[in-house]
PDB file of C-alpha atoms in Angstrom:
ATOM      1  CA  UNK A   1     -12.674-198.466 -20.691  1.00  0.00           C
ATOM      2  CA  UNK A   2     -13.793-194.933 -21.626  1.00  0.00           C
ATOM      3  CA  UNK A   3     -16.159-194.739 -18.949  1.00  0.00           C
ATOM      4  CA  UNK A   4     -13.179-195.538 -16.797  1.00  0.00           C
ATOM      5  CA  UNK A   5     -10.671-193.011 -17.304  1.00  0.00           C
ATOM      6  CA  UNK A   6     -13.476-190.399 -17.768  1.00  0.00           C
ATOM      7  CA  UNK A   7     -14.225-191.287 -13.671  1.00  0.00           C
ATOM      8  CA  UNK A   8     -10.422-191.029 -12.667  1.00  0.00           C
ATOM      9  CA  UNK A   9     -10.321-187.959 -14.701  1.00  0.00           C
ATOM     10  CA  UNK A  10     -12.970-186.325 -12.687  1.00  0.00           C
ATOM     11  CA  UNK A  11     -11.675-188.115  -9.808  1.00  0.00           C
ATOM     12  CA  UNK A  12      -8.520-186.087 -10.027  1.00  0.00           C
ATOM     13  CA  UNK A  13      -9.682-183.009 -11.394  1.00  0.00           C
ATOM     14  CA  UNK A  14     -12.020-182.741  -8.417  1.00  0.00           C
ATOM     15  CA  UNK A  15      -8.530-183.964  -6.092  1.00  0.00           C
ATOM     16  CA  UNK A  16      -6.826-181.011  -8.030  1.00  0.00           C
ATOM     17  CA  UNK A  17      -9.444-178.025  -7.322  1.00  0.00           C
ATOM     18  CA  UNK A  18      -9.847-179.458  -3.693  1.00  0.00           C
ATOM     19  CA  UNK A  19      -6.402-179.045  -2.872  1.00  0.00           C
ATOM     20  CA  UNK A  20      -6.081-175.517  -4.838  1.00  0.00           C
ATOM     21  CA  UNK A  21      -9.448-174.300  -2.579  1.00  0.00           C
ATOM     22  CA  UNK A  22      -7.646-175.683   0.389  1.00  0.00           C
ATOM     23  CA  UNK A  23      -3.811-174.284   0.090  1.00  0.00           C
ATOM     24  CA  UNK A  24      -5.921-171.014   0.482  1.00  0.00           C
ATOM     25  CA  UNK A  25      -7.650-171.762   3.665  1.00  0.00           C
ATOM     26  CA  UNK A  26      -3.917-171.538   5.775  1.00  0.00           C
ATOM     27  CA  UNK A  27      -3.844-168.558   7.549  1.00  0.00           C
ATOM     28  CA  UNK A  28      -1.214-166.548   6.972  1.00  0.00           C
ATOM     29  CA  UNK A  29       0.979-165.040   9.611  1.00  0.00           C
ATOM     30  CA  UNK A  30       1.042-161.409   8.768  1.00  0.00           C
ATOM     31  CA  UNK A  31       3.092-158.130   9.369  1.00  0.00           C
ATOM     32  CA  UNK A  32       2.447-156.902  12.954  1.00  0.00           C
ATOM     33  CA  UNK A  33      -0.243-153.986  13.117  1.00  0.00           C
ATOM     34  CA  UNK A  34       0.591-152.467  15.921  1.00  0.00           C
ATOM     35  CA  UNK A  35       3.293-151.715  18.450  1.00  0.00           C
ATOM     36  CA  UNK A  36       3.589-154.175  21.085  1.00  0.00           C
ATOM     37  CA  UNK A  37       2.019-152.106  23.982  1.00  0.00           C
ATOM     38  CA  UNK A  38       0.952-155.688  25.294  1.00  0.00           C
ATOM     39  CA  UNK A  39       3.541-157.675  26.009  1.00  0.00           C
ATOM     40  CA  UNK A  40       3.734-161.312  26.536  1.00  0.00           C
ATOM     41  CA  UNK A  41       7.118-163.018  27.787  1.00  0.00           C
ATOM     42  CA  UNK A  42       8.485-165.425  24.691  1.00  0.00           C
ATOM     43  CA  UNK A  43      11.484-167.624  25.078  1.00  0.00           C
ATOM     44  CA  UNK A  44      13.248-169.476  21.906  1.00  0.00           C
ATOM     45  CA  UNK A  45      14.423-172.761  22.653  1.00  0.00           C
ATOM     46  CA  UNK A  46      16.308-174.606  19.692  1.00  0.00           C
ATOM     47  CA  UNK A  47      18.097-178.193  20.460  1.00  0.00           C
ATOM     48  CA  UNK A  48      21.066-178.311  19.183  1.00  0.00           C
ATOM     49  CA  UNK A  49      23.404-181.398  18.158  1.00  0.00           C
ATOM     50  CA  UNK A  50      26.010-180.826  16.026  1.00  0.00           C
ATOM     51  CA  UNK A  51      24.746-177.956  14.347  1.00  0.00           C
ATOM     52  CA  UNK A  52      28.111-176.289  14.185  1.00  0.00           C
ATOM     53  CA  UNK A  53      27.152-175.333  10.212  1.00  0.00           C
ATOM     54  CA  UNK A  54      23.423-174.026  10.766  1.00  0.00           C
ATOM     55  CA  UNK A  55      23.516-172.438  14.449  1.00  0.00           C
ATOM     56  CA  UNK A  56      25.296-169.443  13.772  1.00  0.00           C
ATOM     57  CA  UNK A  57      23.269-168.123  10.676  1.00  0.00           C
ATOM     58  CA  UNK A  58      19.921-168.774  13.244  1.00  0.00           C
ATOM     59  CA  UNK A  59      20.922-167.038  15.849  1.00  0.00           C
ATOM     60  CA  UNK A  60      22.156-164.294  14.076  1.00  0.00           C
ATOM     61  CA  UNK A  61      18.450-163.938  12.260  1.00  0.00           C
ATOM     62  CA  UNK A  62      17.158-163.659  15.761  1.00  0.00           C
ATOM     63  CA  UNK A  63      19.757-160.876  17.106  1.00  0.00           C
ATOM     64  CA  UNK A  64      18.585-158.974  13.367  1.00  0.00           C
ATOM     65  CA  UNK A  65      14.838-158.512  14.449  1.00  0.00           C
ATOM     66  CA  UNK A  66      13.574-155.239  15.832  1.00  0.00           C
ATOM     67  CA  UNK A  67      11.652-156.828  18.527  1.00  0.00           C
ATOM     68  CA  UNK A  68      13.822-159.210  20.625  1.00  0.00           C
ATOM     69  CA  UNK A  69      12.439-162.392  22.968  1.00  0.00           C
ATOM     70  CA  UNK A  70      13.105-162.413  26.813  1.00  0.00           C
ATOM     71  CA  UNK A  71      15.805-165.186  26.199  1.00  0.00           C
ATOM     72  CA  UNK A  72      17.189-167.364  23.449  1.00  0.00           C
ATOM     73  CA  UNK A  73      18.190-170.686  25.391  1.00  0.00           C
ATOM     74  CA  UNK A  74      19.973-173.330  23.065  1.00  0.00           C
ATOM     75  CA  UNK A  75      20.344-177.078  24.546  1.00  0.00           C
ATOM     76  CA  UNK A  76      23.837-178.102  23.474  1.00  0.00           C
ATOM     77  CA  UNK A  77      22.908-181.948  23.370  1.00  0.00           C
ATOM     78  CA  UNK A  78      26.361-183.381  23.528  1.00  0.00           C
ATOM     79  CA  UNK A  79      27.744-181.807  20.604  1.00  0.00           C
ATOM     80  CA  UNK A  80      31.393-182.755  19.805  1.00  0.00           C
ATOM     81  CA  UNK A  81      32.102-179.854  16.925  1.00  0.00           C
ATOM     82  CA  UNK A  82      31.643-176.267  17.337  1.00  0.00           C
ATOM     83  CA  UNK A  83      28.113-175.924  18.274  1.00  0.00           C
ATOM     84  CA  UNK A  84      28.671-174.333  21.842  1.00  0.00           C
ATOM     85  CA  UNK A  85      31.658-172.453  21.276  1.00  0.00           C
ATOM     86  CA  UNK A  86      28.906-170.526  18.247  1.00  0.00           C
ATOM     87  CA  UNK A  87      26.174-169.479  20.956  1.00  0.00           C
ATOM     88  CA  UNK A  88      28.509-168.750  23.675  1.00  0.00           C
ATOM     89  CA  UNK A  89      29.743-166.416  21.410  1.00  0.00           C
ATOM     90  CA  UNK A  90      26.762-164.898  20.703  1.00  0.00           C
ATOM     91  CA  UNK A  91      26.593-164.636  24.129  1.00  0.00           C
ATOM     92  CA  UNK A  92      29.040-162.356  24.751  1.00  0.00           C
ATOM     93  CA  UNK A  93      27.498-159.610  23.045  1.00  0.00           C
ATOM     94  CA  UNK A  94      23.595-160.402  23.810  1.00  0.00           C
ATOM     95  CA  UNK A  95      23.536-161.611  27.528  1.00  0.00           C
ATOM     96  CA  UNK A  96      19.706-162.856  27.010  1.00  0.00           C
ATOM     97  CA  UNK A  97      21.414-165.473  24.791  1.00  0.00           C
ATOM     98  CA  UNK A  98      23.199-169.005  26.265  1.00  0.00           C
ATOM     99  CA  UNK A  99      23.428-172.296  26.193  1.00  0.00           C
ATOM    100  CA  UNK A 100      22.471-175.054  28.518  1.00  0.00           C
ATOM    101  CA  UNK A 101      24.340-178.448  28.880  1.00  0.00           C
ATOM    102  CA  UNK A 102      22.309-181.501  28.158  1.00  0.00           C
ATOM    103  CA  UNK A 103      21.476-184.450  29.979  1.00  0.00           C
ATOM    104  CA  UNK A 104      22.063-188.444  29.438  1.00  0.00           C
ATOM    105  CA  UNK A 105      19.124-189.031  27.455  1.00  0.00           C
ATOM    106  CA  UNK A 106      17.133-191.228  29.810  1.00  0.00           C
ATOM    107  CA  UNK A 107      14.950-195.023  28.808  1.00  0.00           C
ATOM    108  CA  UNK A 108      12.093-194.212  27.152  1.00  0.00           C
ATOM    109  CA  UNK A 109      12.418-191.341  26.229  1.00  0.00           C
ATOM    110  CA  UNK A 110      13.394-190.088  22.175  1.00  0.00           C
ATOM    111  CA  UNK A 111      16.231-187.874  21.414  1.00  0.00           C
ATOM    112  CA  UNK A 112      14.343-184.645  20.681  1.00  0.00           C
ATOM    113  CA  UNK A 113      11.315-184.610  22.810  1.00  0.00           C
ATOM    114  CA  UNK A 114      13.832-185.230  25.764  1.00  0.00           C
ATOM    115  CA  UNK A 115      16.030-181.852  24.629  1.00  0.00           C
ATOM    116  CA  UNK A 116      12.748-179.690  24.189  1.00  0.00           C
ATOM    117  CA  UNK A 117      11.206-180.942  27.645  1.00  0.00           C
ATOM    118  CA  UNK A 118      14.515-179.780  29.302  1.00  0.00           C
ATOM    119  CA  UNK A 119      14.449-176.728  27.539  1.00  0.00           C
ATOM    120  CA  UNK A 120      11.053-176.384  28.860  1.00  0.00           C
ATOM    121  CA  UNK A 121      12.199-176.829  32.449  1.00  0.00           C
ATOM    122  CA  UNK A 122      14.391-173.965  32.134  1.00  0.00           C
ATOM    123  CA  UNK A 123      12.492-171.012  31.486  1.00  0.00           C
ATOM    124  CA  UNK A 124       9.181-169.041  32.904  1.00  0.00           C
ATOM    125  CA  UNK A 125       7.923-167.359  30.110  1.00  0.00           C
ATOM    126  CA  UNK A 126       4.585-166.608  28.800  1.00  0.00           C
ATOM    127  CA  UNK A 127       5.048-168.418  25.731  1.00  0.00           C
ATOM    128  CA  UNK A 128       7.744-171.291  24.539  1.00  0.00           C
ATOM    129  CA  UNK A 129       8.921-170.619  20.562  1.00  0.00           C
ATOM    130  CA  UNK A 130      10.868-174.397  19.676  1.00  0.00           C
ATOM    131  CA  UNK A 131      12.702-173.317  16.742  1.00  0.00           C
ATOM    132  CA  UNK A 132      15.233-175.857  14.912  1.00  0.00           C
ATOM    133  CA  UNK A 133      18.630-175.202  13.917  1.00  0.00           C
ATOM    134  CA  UNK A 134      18.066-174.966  10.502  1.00  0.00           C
ATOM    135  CA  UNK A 135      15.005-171.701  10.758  1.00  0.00           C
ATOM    136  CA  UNK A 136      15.699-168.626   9.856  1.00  0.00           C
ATOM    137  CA  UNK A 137      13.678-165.555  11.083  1.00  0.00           C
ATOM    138  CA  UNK A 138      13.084-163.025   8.141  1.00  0.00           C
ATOM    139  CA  UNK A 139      12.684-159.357   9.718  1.00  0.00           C
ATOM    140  CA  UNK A 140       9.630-158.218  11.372  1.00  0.00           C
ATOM    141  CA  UNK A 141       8.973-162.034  12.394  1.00  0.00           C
ATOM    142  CA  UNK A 142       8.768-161.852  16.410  1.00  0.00           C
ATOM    143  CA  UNK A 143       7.031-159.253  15.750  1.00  0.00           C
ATOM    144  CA  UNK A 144       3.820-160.951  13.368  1.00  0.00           C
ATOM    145  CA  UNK A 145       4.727-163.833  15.967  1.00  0.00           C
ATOM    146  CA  UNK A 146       3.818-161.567  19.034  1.00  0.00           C
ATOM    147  CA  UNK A 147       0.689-160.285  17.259  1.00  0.00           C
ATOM    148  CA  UNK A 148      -0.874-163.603  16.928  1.00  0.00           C
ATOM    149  CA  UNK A 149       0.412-165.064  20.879  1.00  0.00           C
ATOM    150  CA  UNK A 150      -1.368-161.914  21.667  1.00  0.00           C
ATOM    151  CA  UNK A 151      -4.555-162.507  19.854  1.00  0.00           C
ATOM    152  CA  UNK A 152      -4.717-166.149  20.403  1.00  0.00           C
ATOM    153  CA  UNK A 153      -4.273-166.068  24.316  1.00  0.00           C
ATOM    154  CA  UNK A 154      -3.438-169.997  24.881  1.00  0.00           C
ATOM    155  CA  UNK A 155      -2.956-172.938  22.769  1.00  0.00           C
ATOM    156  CA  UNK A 156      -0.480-173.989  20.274  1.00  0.00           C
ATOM    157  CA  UNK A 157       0.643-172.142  16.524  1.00  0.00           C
ATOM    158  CA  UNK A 158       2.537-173.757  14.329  1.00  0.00           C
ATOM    159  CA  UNK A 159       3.284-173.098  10.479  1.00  0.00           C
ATOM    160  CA  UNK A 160       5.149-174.277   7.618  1.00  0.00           C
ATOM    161  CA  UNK A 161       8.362-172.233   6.517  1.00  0.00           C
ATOM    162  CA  UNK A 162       9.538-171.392   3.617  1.00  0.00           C
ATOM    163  CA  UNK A 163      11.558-174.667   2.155  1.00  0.00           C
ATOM    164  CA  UNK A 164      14.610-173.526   0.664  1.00  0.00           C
ATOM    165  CA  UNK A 165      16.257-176.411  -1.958  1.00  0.00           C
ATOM    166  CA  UNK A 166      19.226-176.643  -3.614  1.00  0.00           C
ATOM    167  CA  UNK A 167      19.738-180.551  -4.866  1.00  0.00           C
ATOM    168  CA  UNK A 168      17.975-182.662  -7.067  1.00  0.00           C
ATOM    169  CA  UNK A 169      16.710-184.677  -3.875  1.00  0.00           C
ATOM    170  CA  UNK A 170      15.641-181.967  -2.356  1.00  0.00           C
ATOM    171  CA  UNK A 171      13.691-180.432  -4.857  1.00  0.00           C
ATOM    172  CA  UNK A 172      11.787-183.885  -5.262  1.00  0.00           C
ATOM    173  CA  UNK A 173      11.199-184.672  -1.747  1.00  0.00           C
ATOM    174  CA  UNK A 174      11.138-181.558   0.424  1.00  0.00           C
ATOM    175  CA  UNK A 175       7.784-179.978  -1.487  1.00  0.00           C
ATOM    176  CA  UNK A 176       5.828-183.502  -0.467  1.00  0.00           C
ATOM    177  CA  UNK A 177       5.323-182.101   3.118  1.00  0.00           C
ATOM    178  CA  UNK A 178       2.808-179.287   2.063  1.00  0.00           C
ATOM    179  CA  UNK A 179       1.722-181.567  -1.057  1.00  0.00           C
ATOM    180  CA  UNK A 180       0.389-184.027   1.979  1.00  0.00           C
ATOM    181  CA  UNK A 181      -1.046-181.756   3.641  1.00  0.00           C
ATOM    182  CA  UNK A 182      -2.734-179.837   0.814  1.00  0.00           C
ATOM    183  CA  UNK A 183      -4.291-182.905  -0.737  1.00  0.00           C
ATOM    184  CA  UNK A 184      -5.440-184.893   2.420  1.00  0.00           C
ATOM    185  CA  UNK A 185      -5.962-182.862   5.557  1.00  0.00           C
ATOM    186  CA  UNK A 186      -8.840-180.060   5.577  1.00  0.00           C
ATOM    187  CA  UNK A 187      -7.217-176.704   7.086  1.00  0.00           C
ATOM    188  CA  UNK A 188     -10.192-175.307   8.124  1.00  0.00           C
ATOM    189  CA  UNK A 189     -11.014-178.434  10.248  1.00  0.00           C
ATOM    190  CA  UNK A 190      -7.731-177.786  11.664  1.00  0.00           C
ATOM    191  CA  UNK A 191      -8.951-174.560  13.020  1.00  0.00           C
ATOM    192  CA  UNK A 192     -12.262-175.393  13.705  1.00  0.00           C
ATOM    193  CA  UNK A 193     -12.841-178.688  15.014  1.00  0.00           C
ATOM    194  CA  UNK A 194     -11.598-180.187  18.359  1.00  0.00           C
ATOM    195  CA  UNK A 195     -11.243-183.802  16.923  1.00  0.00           C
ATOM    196  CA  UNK A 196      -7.514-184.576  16.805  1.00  0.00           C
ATOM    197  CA  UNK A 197      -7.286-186.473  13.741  1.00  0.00           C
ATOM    198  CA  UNK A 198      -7.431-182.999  11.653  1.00  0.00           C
ATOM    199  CA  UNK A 199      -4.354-181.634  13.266  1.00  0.00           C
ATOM    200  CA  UNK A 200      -0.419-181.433  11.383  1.00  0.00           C
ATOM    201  CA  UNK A 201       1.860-179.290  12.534  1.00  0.00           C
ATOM    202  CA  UNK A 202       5.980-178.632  11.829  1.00  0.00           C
ATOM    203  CA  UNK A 203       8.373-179.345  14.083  1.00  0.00           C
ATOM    204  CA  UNK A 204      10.817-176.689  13.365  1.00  0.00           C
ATOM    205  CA  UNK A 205       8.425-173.885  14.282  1.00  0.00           C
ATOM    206  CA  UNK A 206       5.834-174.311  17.078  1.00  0.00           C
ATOM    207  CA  UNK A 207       5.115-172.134  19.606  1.00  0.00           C
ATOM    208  CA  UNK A 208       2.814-173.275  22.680  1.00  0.00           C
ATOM    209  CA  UNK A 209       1.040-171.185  25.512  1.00  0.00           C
ATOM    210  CA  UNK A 210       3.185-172.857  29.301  1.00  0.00           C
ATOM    211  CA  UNK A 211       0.238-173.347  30.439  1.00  0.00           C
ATOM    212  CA  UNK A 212      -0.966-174.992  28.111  1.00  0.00           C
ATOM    213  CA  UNK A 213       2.010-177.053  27.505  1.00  0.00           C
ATOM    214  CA  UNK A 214       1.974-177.978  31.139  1.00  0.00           C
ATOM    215  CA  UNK A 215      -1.503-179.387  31.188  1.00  0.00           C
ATOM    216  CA  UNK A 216      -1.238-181.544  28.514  1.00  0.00           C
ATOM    217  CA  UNK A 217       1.856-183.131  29.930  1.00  0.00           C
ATOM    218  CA  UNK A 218       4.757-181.153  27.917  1.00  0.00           C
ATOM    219  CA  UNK A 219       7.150-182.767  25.746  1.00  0.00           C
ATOM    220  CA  UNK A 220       7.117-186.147  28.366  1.00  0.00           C
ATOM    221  CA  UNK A 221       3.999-187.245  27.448  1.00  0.00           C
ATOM    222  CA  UNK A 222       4.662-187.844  24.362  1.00  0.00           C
ATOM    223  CA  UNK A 223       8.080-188.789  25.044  1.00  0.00           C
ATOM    224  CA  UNK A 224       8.538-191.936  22.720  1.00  0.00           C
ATOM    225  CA  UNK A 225       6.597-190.678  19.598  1.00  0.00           C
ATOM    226  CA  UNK A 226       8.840-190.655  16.736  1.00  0.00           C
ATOM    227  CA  UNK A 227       6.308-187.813  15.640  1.00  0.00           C
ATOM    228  CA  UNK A 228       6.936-185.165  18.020  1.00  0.00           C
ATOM    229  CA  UNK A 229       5.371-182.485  16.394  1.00  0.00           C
ATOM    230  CA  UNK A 230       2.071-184.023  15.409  1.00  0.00           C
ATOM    231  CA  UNK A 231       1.671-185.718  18.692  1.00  0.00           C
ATOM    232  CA  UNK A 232       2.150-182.829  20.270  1.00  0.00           C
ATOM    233  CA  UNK A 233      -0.330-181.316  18.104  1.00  0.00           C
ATOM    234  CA  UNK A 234      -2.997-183.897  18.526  1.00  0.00           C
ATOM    235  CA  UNK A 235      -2.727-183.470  22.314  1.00  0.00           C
ATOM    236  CA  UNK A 236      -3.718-179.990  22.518  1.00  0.00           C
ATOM    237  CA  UNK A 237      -6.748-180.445  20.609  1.00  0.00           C
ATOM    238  CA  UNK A 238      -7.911-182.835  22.931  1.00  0.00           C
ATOM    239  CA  UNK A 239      -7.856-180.930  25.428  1.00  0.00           C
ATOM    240  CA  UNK A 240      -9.408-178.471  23.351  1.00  0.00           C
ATOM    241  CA  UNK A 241      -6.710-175.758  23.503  1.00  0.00           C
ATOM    242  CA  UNK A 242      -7.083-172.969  20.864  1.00  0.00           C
ATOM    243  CA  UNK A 243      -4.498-174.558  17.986  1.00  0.00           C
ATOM    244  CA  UNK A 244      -3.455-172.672  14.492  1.00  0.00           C
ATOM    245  CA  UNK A 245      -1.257-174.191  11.569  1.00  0.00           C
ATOM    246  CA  UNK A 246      -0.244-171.032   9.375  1.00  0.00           C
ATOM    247  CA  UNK A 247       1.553-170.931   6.526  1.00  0.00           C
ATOM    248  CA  UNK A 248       4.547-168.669   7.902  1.00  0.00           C
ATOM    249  CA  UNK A 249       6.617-168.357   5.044  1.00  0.00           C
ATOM    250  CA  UNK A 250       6.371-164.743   4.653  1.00  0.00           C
ATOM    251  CA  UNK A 251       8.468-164.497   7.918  1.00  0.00           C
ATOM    252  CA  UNK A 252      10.382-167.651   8.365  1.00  0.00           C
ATOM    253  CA  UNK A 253      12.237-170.573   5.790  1.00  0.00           C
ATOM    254  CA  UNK A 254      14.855-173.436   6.014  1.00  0.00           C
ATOM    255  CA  UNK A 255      16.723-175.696   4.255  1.00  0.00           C
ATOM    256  CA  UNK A 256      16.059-178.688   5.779  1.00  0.00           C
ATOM    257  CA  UNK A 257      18.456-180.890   3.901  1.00  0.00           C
ATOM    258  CA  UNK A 258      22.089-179.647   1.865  1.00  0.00           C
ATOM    259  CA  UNK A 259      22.638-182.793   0.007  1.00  0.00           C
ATOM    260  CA  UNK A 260      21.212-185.654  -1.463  1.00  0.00           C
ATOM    261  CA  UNK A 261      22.670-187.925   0.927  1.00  0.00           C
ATOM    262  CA  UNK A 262      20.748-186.223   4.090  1.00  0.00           C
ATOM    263  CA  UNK A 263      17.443-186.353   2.027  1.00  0.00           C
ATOM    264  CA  UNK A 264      18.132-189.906   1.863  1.00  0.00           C
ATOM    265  CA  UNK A 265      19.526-190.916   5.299  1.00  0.00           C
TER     266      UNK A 265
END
């Protein structure tokens, strides 16, 4: 029996300095270094459904950054509160800002994945930023964003945000995201190797090269996965498109969830 726990004790001890050695392998998105004399075109797109009580505090962490996108372009996907009323408001005062009308979500295809792949259709940017609803952009963010579109060329970034928690749900549930990751997938085989099993990436911040996004099919070929983000993310490393999961907190963070009831639903 001794001999037993002393092998799950080193077991987990060796589980717990893994997963301290590999939270430090994410690379961090950092302050931009230089002013943007190369510029790359970047459009936000956010899908929006109901979002009547997060939209307004995301765009207005957009319109607060030094460094401003070609467009912001919000899918209104049949909202019936106050959702397009917020951004046409916006609007007003920042033409590069408005909103786009959904379509009937068509067979096959899932809710999300069909509003980001008609977002898609409607711009020509370099670069396509998919933010959620719920993301805030600290100041100076576009900016470290630019930085590393510029650097990285092609391909796909993603990061985890900063997770914001207020209920006793949320503090229990929202930290097992990064606890996943930390414990089970190597980060530096995310960077480094082109096998698509080592890939994660969030869905509330990912930001993909167009033509890159166009040659691996965009948003339709993965248009029934109920795992948007990593399918999406497992696609572009098979076709061996430059991909980078950074921890992005210094720049971005959420709330994902405002009450124990969402956690659970």
């Amino acid at each position: 029996m001794a001999f037993f726990l002393t092998v799950i004790s080193v077991l987990l001890l060796c589980q717990f300095l893994f997963t301290i050695w590999n939270m430090k392998q994410f690379p961090v998105l950092k302050p931009a270094s230089f002013s943007p004399d190369e510029r790359i075109s970047l459009s936000i797109l956010i899908p929006a459904r109901n979002e009547e009580k997060r939209i307004e505090a995301c765009l207005q962490s957009i319109v607060d950054q030094r460094l401003y996108p070609k467009e912001v372009v919000v899918l209104d996907d049949h909202s019936t509160d106050q959702t397009r009323a917020i951004v046409e408001r916006f609007s007003q005062t920042y033409p590069w800002i408005r909103v786009q009308s959904g379509r009937v979500l068509k067979q096959g295809w899932l809710g999300k994945s069909y509003a980001c792949s008609q977002l898609a259709e409607a711009t020509a940017s370099d670069w396509l930023l998919f933010l959620d609803a719920d993301v805030r952009l600290k100041r100076g963010a576009i900016e470290a964003v630019h930085e590393q579109l510029c650097t990285q060329k092609t391909g796909m970034l993603s990061g985890f945000p900063e997770q914001k928690t207020g209920t006793f749900f949320e503090h229990l549930v929202v930290p097992m995201m990064m606890f996943t990751i930390g414990c089970h997938l190597p980060v530096k085989w995310v960077r480094k190797s082109k096998n698509p099993a080592f890939a994660a990436a969030h869905g509330g911040f990912i930001a993909i090269e167009k033509n890159c996004y166009h040659d691996i099919g965009g948003h339709e070929a993965i248009k029934d996965s109920l795992v948007d983000d990593m399918a999406l993310a497992k696609r572009v490393k098979e076709q061996s498109f430059p991909f980078t999961l950074a921890s992005i907190h210094p720049f971005v963070y959420m709330r994902m969830y405002e009450s124990g009831q969402e956690v659970w639903e």
